[in-house]
CSV table of C-alpha atoms in Angstrom, one decimal:
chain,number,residue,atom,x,y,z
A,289,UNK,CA,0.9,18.7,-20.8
A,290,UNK,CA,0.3,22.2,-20.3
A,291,UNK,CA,2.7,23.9,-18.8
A,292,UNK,CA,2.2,27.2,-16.8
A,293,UNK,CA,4.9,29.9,-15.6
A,294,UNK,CA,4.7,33.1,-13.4
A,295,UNK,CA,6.5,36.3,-13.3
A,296,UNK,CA,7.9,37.4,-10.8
A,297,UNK,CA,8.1,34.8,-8.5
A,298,UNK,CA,7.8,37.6,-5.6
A,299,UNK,CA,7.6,41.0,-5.4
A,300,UNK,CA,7.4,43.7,-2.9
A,301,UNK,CA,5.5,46.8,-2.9
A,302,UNK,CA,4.1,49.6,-1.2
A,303,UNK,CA,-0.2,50.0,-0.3
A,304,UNK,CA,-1.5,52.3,-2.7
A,305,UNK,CA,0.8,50.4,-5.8
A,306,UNK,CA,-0.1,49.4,-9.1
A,307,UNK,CA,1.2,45.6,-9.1
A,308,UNK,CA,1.0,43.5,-12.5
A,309,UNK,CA,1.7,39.8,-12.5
A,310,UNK,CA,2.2,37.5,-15.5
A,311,UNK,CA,1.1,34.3,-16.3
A,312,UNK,CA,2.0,32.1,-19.4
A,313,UNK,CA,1.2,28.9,-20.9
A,314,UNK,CA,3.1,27.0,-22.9
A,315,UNK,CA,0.6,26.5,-24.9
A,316,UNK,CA,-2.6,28.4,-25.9
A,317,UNK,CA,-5.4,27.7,-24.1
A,318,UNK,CA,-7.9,31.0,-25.5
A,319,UNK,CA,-9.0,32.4,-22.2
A,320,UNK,CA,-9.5,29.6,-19.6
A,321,UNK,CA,-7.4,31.3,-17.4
A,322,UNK,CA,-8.2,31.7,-13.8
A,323,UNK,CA,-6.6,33.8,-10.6
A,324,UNK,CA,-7.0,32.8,-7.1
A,325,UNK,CA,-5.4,34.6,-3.9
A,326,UNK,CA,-4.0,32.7,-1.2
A,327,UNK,CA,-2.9,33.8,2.2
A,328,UNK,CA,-0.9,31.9,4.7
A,329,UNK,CA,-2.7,28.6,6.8
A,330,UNK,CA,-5.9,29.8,4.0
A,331,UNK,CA,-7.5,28.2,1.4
A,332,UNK,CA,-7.1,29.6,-1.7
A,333,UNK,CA,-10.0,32.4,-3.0
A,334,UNK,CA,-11.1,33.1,-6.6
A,335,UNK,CA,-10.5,36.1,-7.8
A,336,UNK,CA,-10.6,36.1,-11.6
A,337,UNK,CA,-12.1,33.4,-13.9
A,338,UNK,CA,-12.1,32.6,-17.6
A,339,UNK,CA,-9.0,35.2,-17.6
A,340,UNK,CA,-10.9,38.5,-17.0
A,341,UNK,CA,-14.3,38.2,-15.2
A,342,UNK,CA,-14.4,38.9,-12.1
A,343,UNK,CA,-15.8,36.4,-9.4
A,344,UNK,CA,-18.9,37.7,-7.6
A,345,UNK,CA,-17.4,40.1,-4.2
A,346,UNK,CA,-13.9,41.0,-5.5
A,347,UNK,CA,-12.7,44.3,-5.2
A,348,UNK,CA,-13.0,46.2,-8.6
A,349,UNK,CA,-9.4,46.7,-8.0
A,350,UNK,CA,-8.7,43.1,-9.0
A,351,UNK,CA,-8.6,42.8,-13.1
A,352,UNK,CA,-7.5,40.4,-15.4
A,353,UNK,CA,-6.6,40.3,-19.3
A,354,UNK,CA,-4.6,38.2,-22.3
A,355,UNK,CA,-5.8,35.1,-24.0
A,356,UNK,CA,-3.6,32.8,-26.2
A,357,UNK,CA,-0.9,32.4,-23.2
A,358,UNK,CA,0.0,35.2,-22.0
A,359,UNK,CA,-2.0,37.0,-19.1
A,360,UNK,CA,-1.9,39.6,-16.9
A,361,UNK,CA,-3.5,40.0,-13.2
A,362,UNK,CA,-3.2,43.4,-12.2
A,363,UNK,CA,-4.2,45.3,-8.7
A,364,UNK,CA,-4.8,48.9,-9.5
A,365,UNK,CA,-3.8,50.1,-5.9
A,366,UNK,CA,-2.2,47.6,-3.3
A,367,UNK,CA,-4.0,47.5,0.1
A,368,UNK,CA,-2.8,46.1,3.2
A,369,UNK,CA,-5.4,42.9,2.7
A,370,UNK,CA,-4.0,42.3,-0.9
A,371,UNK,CA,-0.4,40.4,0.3
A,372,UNK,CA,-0.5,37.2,-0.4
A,373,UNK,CA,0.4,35.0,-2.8
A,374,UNK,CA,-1.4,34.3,-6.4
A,375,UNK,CA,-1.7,31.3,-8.8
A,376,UNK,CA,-2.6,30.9,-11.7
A,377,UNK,CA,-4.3,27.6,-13.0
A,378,UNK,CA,-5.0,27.1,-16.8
A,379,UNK,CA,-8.9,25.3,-16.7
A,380,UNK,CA,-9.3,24.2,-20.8
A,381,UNK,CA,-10.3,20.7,-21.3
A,382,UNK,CA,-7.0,19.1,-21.6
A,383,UNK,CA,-6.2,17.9,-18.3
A,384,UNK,CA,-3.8,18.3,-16.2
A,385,UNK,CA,-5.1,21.5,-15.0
A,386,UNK,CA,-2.0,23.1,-13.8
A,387,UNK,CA,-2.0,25.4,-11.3
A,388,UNK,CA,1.5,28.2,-12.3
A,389,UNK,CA,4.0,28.2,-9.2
A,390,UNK,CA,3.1,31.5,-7.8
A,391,UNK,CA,3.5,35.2,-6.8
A,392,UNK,CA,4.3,36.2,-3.7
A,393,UNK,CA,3.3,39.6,-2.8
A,394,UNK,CA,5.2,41.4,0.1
A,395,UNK,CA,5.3,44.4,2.0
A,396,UNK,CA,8.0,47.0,0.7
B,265,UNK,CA,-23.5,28.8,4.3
B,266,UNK,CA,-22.0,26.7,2.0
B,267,UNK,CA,-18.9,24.7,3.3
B,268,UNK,CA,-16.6,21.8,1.9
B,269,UNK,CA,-15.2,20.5,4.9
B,270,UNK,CA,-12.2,17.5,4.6
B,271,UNK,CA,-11.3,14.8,6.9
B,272,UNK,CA,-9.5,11.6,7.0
B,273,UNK,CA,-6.0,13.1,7.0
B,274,UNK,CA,-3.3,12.1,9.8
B,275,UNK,CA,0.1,10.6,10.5
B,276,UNK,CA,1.1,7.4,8.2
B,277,UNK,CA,4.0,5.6,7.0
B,278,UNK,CA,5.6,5.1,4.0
B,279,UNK,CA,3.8,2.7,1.8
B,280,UNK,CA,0.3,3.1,3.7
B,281,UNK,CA,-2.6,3.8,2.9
B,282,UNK,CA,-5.7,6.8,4.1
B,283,UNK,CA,-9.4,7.6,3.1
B,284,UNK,CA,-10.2,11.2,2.9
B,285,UNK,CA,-13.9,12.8,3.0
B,286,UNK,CA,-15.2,15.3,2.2
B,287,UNK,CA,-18.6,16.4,3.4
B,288,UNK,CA,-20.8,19.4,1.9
B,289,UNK,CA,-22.7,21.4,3.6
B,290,UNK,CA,-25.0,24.1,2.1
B,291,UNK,CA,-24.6,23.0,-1.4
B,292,UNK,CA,-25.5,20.0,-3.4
B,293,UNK,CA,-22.6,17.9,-4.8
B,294,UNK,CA,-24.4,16.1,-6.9
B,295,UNK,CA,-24.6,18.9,-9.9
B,296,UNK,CA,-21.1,20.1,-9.8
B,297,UNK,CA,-17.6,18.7,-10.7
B,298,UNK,CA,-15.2,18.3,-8.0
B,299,UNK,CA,-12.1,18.1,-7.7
B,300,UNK,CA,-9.1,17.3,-5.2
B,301,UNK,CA,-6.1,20.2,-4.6
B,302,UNK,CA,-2.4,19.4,-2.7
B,303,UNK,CA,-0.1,21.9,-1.5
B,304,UNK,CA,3.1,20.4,0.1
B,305,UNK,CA,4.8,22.3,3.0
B,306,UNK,CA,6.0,25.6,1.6
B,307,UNK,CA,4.9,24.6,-1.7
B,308,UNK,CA,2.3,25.9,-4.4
B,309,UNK,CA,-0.9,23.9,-5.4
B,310,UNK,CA,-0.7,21.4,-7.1
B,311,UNK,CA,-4.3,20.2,-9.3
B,312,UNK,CA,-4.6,16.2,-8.1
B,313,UNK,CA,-8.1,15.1,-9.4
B,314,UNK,CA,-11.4,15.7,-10.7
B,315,UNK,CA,-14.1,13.9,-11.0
B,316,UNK,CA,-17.7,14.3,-12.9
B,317,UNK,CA,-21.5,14.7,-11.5
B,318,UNK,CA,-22.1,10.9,-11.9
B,319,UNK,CA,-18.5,9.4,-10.9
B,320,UNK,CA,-18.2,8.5,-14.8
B,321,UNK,CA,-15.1,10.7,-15.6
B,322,UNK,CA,-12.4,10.9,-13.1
B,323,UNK,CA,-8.8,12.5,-14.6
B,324,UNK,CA,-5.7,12.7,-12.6
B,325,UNK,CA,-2.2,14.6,-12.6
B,326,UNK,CA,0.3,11.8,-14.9
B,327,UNK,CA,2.5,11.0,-11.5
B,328,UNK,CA,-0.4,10.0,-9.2
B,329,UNK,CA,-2.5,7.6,-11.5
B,330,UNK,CA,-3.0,4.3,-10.2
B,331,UNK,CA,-1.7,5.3,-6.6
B,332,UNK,CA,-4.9,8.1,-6.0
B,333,UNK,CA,-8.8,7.1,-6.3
B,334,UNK,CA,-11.3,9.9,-6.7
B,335,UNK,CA,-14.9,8.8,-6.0
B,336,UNK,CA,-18.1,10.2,-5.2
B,337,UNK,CA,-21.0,9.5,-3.2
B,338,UNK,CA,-24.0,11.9,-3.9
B,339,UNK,CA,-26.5,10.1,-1.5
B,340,UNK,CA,-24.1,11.4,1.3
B,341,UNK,CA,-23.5,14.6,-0.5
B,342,UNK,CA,-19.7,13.4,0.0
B,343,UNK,CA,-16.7,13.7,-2.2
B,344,UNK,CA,-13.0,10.7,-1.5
B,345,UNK,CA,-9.7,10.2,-2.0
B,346,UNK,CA,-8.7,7.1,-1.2
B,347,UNK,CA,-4.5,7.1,-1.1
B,348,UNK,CA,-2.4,4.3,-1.6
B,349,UNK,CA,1.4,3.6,-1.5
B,350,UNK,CA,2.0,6.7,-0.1
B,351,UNK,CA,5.3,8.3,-0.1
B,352,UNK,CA,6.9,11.6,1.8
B,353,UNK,CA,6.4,13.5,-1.5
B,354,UNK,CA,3.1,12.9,-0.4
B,355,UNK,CA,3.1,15.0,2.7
B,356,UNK,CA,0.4,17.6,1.9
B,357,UNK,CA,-2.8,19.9,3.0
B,358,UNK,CA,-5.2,18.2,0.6
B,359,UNK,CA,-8.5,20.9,-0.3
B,360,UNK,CA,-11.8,19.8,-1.6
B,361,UNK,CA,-13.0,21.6,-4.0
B,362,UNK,CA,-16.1,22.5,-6.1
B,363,UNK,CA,-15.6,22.7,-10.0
B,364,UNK,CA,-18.3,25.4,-11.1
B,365,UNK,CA,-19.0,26.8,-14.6
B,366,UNK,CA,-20.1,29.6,-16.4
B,367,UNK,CA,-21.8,29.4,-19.7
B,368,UNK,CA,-21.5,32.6,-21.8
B,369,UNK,CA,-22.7,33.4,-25.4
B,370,UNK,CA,-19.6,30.9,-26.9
B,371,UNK,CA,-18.4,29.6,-24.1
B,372,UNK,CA,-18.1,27.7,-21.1
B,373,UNK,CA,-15.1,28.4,-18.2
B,374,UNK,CA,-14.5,25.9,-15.3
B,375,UNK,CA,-12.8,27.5,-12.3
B,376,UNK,CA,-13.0,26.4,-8.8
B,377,UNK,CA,-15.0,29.0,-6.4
B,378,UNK,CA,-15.4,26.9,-3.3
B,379,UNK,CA,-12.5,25.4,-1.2
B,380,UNK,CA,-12.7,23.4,2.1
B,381,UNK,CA,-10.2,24.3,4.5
B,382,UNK,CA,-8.0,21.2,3.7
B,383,UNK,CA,-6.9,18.3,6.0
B,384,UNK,CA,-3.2,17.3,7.0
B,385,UNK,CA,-1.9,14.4,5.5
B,386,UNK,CA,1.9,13.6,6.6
B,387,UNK,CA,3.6,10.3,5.5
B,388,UNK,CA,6.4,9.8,7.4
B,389,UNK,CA,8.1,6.7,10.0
């Protein structure tokens, strides 16, 4: 199975940072990466699919790169709506289609 | 406006079973994959199920197979998870969720871009 990993596990930052998060699979799975955003008591929100498009809505803020399995979700400038916590979830055809354990992003 | 919205969780105890729905509203199930979501208390999500337009494919995560059944019904424009032998581990908000695609010039991506709200399910005596 695929495994999936996420770095930091939390952070805390200030509104107006740039805030980069790291996602990596253990093994390569090209660019079916996604990114979804979930707050407390919320279901979780797309943000990013097949590792850097942009779901339809999402702040231009929001961006995504890598392939392989290593990937980056970045947020140009934190704003007070952005803390929350992000997954990543690896979507190629082999299931399982792990979700990694999470970021959790806190005010500074 | 297009809504998953889950039901069928509750109170049970260990070694019971429960039904969940999951009704759409807004959207047509019947073209998408679907797919079933967990997050224990505190916990992050964990991918459960899926299962194809027509009911033919279902895959699960290794550690729930033959406990958890994924089904479909697209005359009711309903999505189930029928769990059985349940355990505390299984204490959860279970999501519905739709499976969408995107077809580009080489490629196709899955990702999941609507969510239900989820339904309680605790297993406890």
């Amino acid at each position: 199975d695929i495994q999936m990993t996420q770095s930091p596990s939390s952070l805390s930052a200030s509104v107006g940072d740039r805030v980069t998060i790291t996602c990596r699979a253990s093994q390569s799975i090209s660019s079916y990466l996604n990114w979804y955003q979930q707050k407390p008591g919320k279901a979780p929100k797309l943000l990013i699919f097949a590792a850097s498009i942009l779901q339809s809505g999402v702040p231009s803020r929001f961006s995504g790169s890598g392939s392989g399995t290593d990937f980056t979700l970045t947020i140009s400038s934190l704003q007070p709506e952005d803390f929350a916590t992000y997954y990543c979830q690896q979507s190629s055809s082999t299931p399982p289609f792990t979700f990694g354990p999470g970021t959790k992003v806190g005010i500074k | 406006e297009v809504q998953l919205v889950e039901s069928g969780g509750g109170l049970v105890q260990p070694g019971g079973s429960l039904r969940l729905s999951c009704a759409a509203y807004g959207l047509t199930l019947s073209s998408y994959w679907m797919s079933w979501v967990r997050q224990a208390p505190g916990r992050g999500l964990e991918w459960v199920a899926n299962i194809n337009q027509d009911g033919s494919e279902k895959y699960y995560v290794d550690s729930l197979k033959g406990r958890f059944t994924i089904s479909r019904d697209n005359a009711r424009n309903s999505l189930f998870l029928q769990m059985n032998t349940l355990r505390a581990e299984d204490t959860a908000v279970y999501y519905c969720a739709r499976r969408a695609i995107t077809v580009t010039t080489y490629d196709y991506y899955y990702y999941i871009d609507v969510w239900g709200k989820g339904t309680t399910v605790t297993v406890s005596s």
